Amino acid sequence: QVVFALNQTLLQQESLRAGSFQIPYTTEDLIKHYNCGDLSSIIFNHDTSQVPNFINATLLAHERITAQEIDSYFRQELIYKRNERMGRRVKDLLEEYPDKSFFFAFGAG
């Protein structure tokens, strides 16, 4: 899976450099939407998330299965488990220091 993910990442980077693949958004787009309070699911959906997406129509059947396994792993480890850890830490702090004020800031995935 690591070799597959590395190869797919390199292919994506080569396509970006060649101009045959473009990222659907820019950093400026994300900043503009954030500043406008428009954090809609369109901006932060699967296709624009920072989680690598290796699933595409050019993959063979066994490659598609590998890509789906990697995608599932990344989502579980980088998004869901991270959110659970942050939630526990916030809860623990609030319970440990009930008379303190806190400010928490979280990324959008």
mmCIF file with all atom_site columns, C-alpha atoms in Angstrom:
data_model
loop_
_atom_site.group_PDB
_atom_site.id
_atom_site.type_symbol
_atom_site.label_atom_id
_atom_site.label_alt_id
_atom_site.label_comp_id
_atom_site.label_asym_id
_atom_site.label_entity_id
_atom_site.label_seq_id
_atom_site.pdbx_PDB_ins_code
_atom_site.Cartn_x
_atom_site.Cartn_y
_atom_site.Cartn_z
_atom_site.occupancy
_atom_site.B_iso_or_equiv
_atom_site.pdbx_formal_charge
_atom_site.auth_seq_id
_atom_site.auth_comp_id
_atom_site.auth_asym_id
_atom_site.auth_atom_id
_atom_site.pdbx_PDB_model_num
ATOM 1   C CA . GLN A 1 1   ? 0.000   0.000  0.000   1.00 0.00 ? 1   GLN A CA 1
ATOM 2   C CA . VAL A 1 2   ? 2.862   2.365  0.756   1.00 0.00 ? 2   VAL A CA 1
ATOM 3   C CA . VAL A 1 3   ? 4.447   1.786  -2.659  1.00 0.00 ? 3   VAL A CA 1
ATOM 4   C CA . PHE A 1 4   ? 1.047   2.226  -4.358  1.00 0.00 ? 4   PHE A CA 1
ATOM 5   C CA . ALA A 1 5   ? 0.381   5.476  -2.442  1.00 0.00 ? 5   ALA A CA 1
ATOM 6   C CA . LEU A 1 6   ? 3.844   6.799  -3.265  1.00 0.00 ? 6   LEU A CA 1
ATOM 7   C CA . ASN A 1 7   ? 3.457   5.978  -6.968  1.00 0.00 ? 7   ASN A CA 1
ATOM 8   C CA . GLN A 1 8   ? 0.021   7.606  -7.137  1.00 0.00 ? 8   GLN A CA 1
ATOM 9   C CA . THR A 1 9   ? 1.305   10.712 -5.349  1.00 0.00 ? 9   THR A CA 1
ATOM 10  C CA . LEU A 1 10  ? 4.234   10.979 -7.758  1.00 0.00 ? 10  LEU A CA 1
ATOM 11  C CA . LEU A 1 11  ? 1.913   10.540 -10.761 1.00 0.00 ? 11  LEU A CA 1
ATOM 12  C CA . GLN A 1 12  ? -0.326  13.325 -9.423  1.00 0.00 ? 12  GLN A CA 1
ATOM 13  C CA . GLN A 1 13  ? 2.673   15.625 -8.908  1.00 0.00 ? 13  GLN A CA 1
ATOM 14  C CA . GLU A 1 14  ? 3.962   14.896 -12.410 1.00 0.00 ? 14  GLU A CA 1
ATOM 15  C CA . SER A 1 15  ? 0.513   15.674 -13.837 1.00 0.00 ? 15  SER A CA 1
ATOM 16  C CA . LEU A 1 16  ? 0.418   18.947 -11.898 1.00 0.00 ? 16  LEU A CA 1
ATOM 17  C CA . ARG A 1 17  ? 3.828   19.960 -13.242 1.00 0.00 ? 17  ARG A CA 1
ATOM 18  C CA . ALA A 1 18  ? 2.850   19.019 -16.794 1.00 0.00 ? 18  ALA A CA 1
ATOM 19  C CA . GLY A 1 19  ? -0.349  21.052 -16.489 1.00 0.00 ? 19  GLY A CA 1
ATOM 20  C CA . SER A 1 20  ? -2.645  18.113 -17.259 1.00 0.00 ? 20  SER A CA 1
ATOM 21  C CA . PHE A 1 21  ? -4.094  18.100 -13.731 1.00 0.00 ? 21  PHE A CA 1
ATOM 22  C CA . GLN A 1 22  ? -5.179  21.099 -11.701 1.00 0.00 ? 22  GLN A CA 1
ATOM 23  C CA . ILE A 1 23  ? -6.111  21.376 -8.054  1.00 0.00 ? 23  ILE A CA 1
ATOM 24  C CA . PRO A 1 24  ? -9.794  22.406 -7.861  1.00 0.00 ? 24  PRO A CA 1
ATOM 25  C CA . TYR A 1 25  ? -8.991  25.228 -5.433  1.00 0.00 ? 25  TYR A CA 1
ATOM 26  C CA . THR A 1 26  ? -6.144  27.504 -4.389  1.00 0.00 ? 26  THR A CA 1
ATOM 27  C CA . THR A 1 27  ? -4.998  28.596 -0.969  1.00 0.00 ? 27  THR A CA 1
ATOM 28  C CA . GLU A 1 28  ? -6.459  32.012 -1.806  1.00 0.00 ? 28  GLU A CA 1
ATOM 29  C CA . ASP A 1 29  ? -9.838  30.364 -2.511  1.00 0.00 ? 29  ASP A CA 1
ATOM 30  C CA . LEU A 1 30  ? -9.803  28.717 0.908   1.00 0.00 ? 30  LEU A CA 1
ATOM 31  C CA . ILE A 1 31  ? -8.838  31.979 2.648   1.00 0.00 ? 31  ILE A CA 1
ATOM 32  C CA . LYS A 1 32  ? -11.572 33.892 0.796   1.00 0.00 ? 32  LYS A CA 1
ATOM 33  C CA . HIS A 1 33  ? -14.249 31.350 1.734   1.00 0.00 ? 33  HIS A CA 1
ATOM 34  C CA . TYR A 1 34  ? -13.021 31.267 5.338   1.00 0.00 ? 34  TYR A CA 1
ATOM 35  C CA . ASN A 1 35  ? -13.042 35.076 5.626   1.00 0.00 ? 35  ASN A CA 1
ATOM 36  C CA . CYS A 1 36  ? -16.538 35.221 4.116   1.00 0.00 ? 36  CYS A CA 1
ATOM 37  C CA . GLY A 1 37  ? -17.805 32.653 6.619   1.00 0.00 ? 37  GLY A CA 1
ATOM 38  C CA . ASP A 1 38  ? -18.583 30.256 3.788   1.00 0.00 ? 38  ASP A CA 1
ATOM 39  C CA . LEU A 1 39  ? -17.287 26.973 5.169   1.00 0.00 ? 39  LEU A CA 1
ATOM 40  C CA . SER A 1 40  ? -19.740 24.941 3.147   1.00 0.00 ? 40  SER A CA 1
ATOM 41  C CA . SER A 1 41  ? -19.479 21.255 2.382   1.00 0.00 ? 41  SER A CA 1
ATOM 42  C CA . ILE A 1 42  ? -18.593 22.204 -1.205  1.00 0.00 ? 42  ILE A CA 1
ATOM 43  C CA . ILE A 1 43  ? -15.263 23.642 -0.097  1.00 0.00 ? 43  ILE A CA 1
ATOM 44  C CA . PHE A 1 44  ? -14.432 20.935 2.459   1.00 0.00 ? 44  PHE A CA 1
ATOM 45  C CA . ASN A 1 45  ? -15.749 17.846 0.705   1.00 0.00 ? 45  ASN A CA 1
ATOM 46  C CA . HIS A 1 46  ? -13.777 14.717 -0.163  1.00 0.00 ? 46  HIS A CA 1
ATOM 47  C CA . ASP A 1 47  ? -12.459 16.093 -3.451  1.00 0.00 ? 47  ASP A CA 1
ATOM 48  C CA . THR A 1 48  ? -10.918 19.181 -1.834  1.00 0.00 ? 48  THR A CA 1
ATOM 49  C CA . SER A 1 49  ? -9.792  17.777 1.504   1.00 0.00 ? 49  SER A CA 1
ATOM 50  C CA . GLN A 1 50  ? -6.148  17.488 2.448   1.00 0.00 ? 50  GLN A CA 1
ATOM 51  C CA . VAL A 1 51  ? -6.499  13.737 2.737   1.00 0.00 ? 51  VAL A CA 1
ATOM 52  C CA . PRO A 1 52  ? -4.845  12.263 -0.362  1.00 0.00 ? 52  PRO A CA 1
ATOM 53  C CA . ASN A 1 53  ? -7.314  10.850 -2.869  1.00 0.00 ? 53  ASN A CA 1
ATOM 54  C CA . PHE A 1 54  ? -5.888  7.966  -4.868  1.00 0.00 ? 54  PHE A CA 1
ATOM 55  C CA . ILE A 1 55  ? -9.186  6.732  -6.321  1.00 0.00 ? 55  ILE A CA 1
ATOM 56  C CA . ASN A 1 56  ? -9.623  7.551  -9.996  1.00 0.00 ? 56  ASN A CA 1
ATOM 57  C CA . ALA A 1 57  ? -11.153 6.045  -13.105 1.00 0.00 ? 57  ALA A CA 1
ATOM 58  C CA . THR A 1 58  ? -7.836  4.947  -14.610 1.00 0.00 ? 58  THR A CA 1
ATOM 59  C CA . LEU A 1 59  ? -7.126  2.377  -11.882 1.00 0.00 ? 59  LEU A CA 1
ATOM 60  C CA . LEU A 1 60  ? -7.366  -1.342 -12.461 1.00 0.00 ? 60  LEU A CA 1
ATOM 61  C CA . ALA A 1 61  ? -9.809  -3.275 -10.249 1.00 0.00 ? 61  ALA A CA 1
ATOM 62  C CA . HIS A 1 62  ? -7.172  -4.468 -7.767  1.00 0.00 ? 62  HIS A CA 1
ATOM 63  C CA . GLU A 1 63  ? -5.624  -0.974 -7.668  1.00 0.00 ? 63  GLU A CA 1
ATOM 64  C CA . ARG A 1 64  ? -9.047  0.549  -6.939  1.00 0.00 ? 64  ARG A CA 1
ATOM 65  C CA . ILE A 1 65  ? -9.433  -1.797 -3.943  1.00 0.00 ? 65  ILE A CA 1
ATOM 66  C CA . THR A 1 66  ? -5.980  -0.771 -2.669  1.00 0.00 ? 66  THR A CA 1
ATOM 67  C CA . ALA A 1 67  ? -6.857  2.912  -3.166  1.00 0.00 ? 67  ALA A CA 1
ATOM 68  C CA . GLN A 1 68  ? -10.123 2.491  -1.250  1.00 0.00 ? 68  GLN A CA 1
ATOM 69  C CA . GLU A 1 69  ? -8.293  0.745  1.608   1.00 0.00 ? 69  GLU A CA 1
ATOM 70  C CA . ILE A 1 70  ? -5.748  3.577  1.786   1.00 0.00 ? 70  ILE A CA 1
ATOM 71  C CA . ASP A 1 71  ? -8.493  6.211  1.619   1.00 0.00 ? 71  ASP A CA 1
ATOM 72  C CA . SER A 1 72  ? -10.369 4.518  4.449   1.00 0.00 ? 72  SER A CA 1
ATOM 73  C CA . TYR A 1 73  ? -7.192  4.271  6.523   1.00 0.00 ? 73  TYR A CA 1
ATOM 74  C CA . PHE A 1 74  ? -6.307  7.961  6.037   1.00 0.00 ? 74  PHE A CA 1
ATOM 75  C CA . ARG A 1 75  ? -9.824  9.119  6.890   1.00 0.00 ? 75  ARG A CA 1
ATOM 76  C CA . GLN A 1 76  ? -9.913  6.965  10.008  1.00 0.00 ? 76  GLN A CA 1
ATOM 77  C CA . GLU A 1 77  ? -6.426  7.933  11.231  1.00 0.00 ? 77  GLU A CA 1
ATOM 78  C CA . LEU A 1 78  ? -6.102  11.538 10.058  1.00 0.00 ? 78  LEU A CA 1
ATOM 79  C CA . ILE A 1 79  ? -9.664  12.759 10.546  1.00 0.00 ? 79  ILE A CA 1
ATOM 80  C CA . TYR A 1 80  ? -11.845 10.620 12.806  1.00 0.00 ? 80  TYR A CA 1
ATOM 81  C CA . LYS A 1 81  ? -9.252  9.497  15.367  1.00 0.00 ? 81  LYS A CA 1
ATOM 82  C CA . ARG A 1 82  ? -7.739  12.993 15.445  1.00 0.00 ? 82  ARG A CA 1
ATOM 83  C CA . ASN A 1 83  ? -11.169 14.458 16.169  1.00 0.00 ? 83  ASN A CA 1
ATOM 84  C CA . GLU A 1 84  ? -11.748 11.940 18.952  1.00 0.00 ? 84  GLU A CA 1
ATOM 85  C CA . ARG A 1 85  ? -8.352  12.754 20.531  1.00 0.00 ? 85  ARG A CA 1
ATOM 86  C CA . MET A 1 86  ? -8.988  16.498 20.354  1.00 0.00 ? 86  MET A CA 1
ATOM 87  C CA . GLY A 1 87  ? -12.486 16.060 21.775  1.00 0.00 ? 87  GLY A CA 1
ATOM 88  C CA . ARG A 1 88  ? -11.159 14.051 24.726  1.00 0.00 ? 88  ARG A CA 1
ATOM 89  C CA . ARG A 1 89  ? -8.432  16.635 25.412  1.00 0.00 ? 89  ARG A CA 1
ATOM 90  C CA . VAL A 1 90  ? -10.926 19.508 25.328  1.00 0.00 ? 90  VAL A CA 1
ATOM 91  C CA . LYS A 1 91  ? -13.327 17.627 27.605  1.00 0.00 ? 91  LYS A CA 1
ATOM 92  C CA . ASP A 1 92  ? -10.518 16.766 30.049  1.00 0.00 ? 92  ASP A CA 1
ATOM 93  C CA . LEU A 1 93  ? -9.324  20.384 30.206  1.00 0.00 ? 93  LEU A CA 1
ATOM 94  C CA . LEU A 1 94  ? -12.834 21.712 30.757  1.00 0.00 ? 94  LEU A CA 1
ATOM 95  C CA . GLU A 1 95  ? -13.477 19.188 33.529  1.00 0.00 ? 95  GLU A CA 1
ATOM 96  C CA . GLU A 1 96  ? -10.086 19.728 35.174  1.00 0.00 ? 96  GLU A CA 1
ATOM 97  C CA . TYR A 1 97  ? -10.366 23.534 35.152  1.00 0.00 ? 97  TYR A CA 1
ATOM 98  C CA . PRO A 1 98  ? -14.104 24.347 35.366  1.00 0.00 ? 98  PRO A CA 1
ATOM 99  C CA . ASP A 1 99  ? -13.497 27.975 36.435  1.00 0.00 ? 99  ASP A CA 1
ATOM 100 C CA . LYS A 1 100 ? -11.065 28.823 33.627  1.00 0.00 ? 100 LYS A CA 1
ATOM 101 C CA . SER A 1 101 ? -11.865 30.260 30.232  1.00 0.00 ? 101 SER A CA 1
ATOM 102 C CA . PHE A 1 102 ? -10.536 28.572 27.135  1.00 0.00 ? 102 PHE A CA 1
ATOM 103 C CA . PHE A 1 103 ? -10.287 29.322 23.446  1.00 0.00 ? 103 PHE A CA 1
ATOM 104 C CA . PHE A 1 104 ? -10.016 26.340 21.097  1.00 0.00 ? 104 PHE A CA 1
ATOM 105 C CA . ALA A 1 105 ? -9.391  26.592 17.367  1.00 0.00 ? 105 ALA A CA 1
ATOM 106 C CA . PHE A 1 106 ? -9.675  23.612 15.038  1.00 0.00 ? 106 PHE A CA 1
ATOM 107 C CA . GLY A 1 107 ? -8.790  23.094 11.405  1.00 0.00 ? 107 GLY A CA 1
ATOM 108 C CA . ALA A 1 108 ? -11.384 21.993 8.899   1.00 0.00 ? 108 ALA A CA 1
ATOM 109 C CA . GLY A 1 109 ? -9.715  18.738 7.945   1.00 0.00 ? 109 GLY A CA 1
#
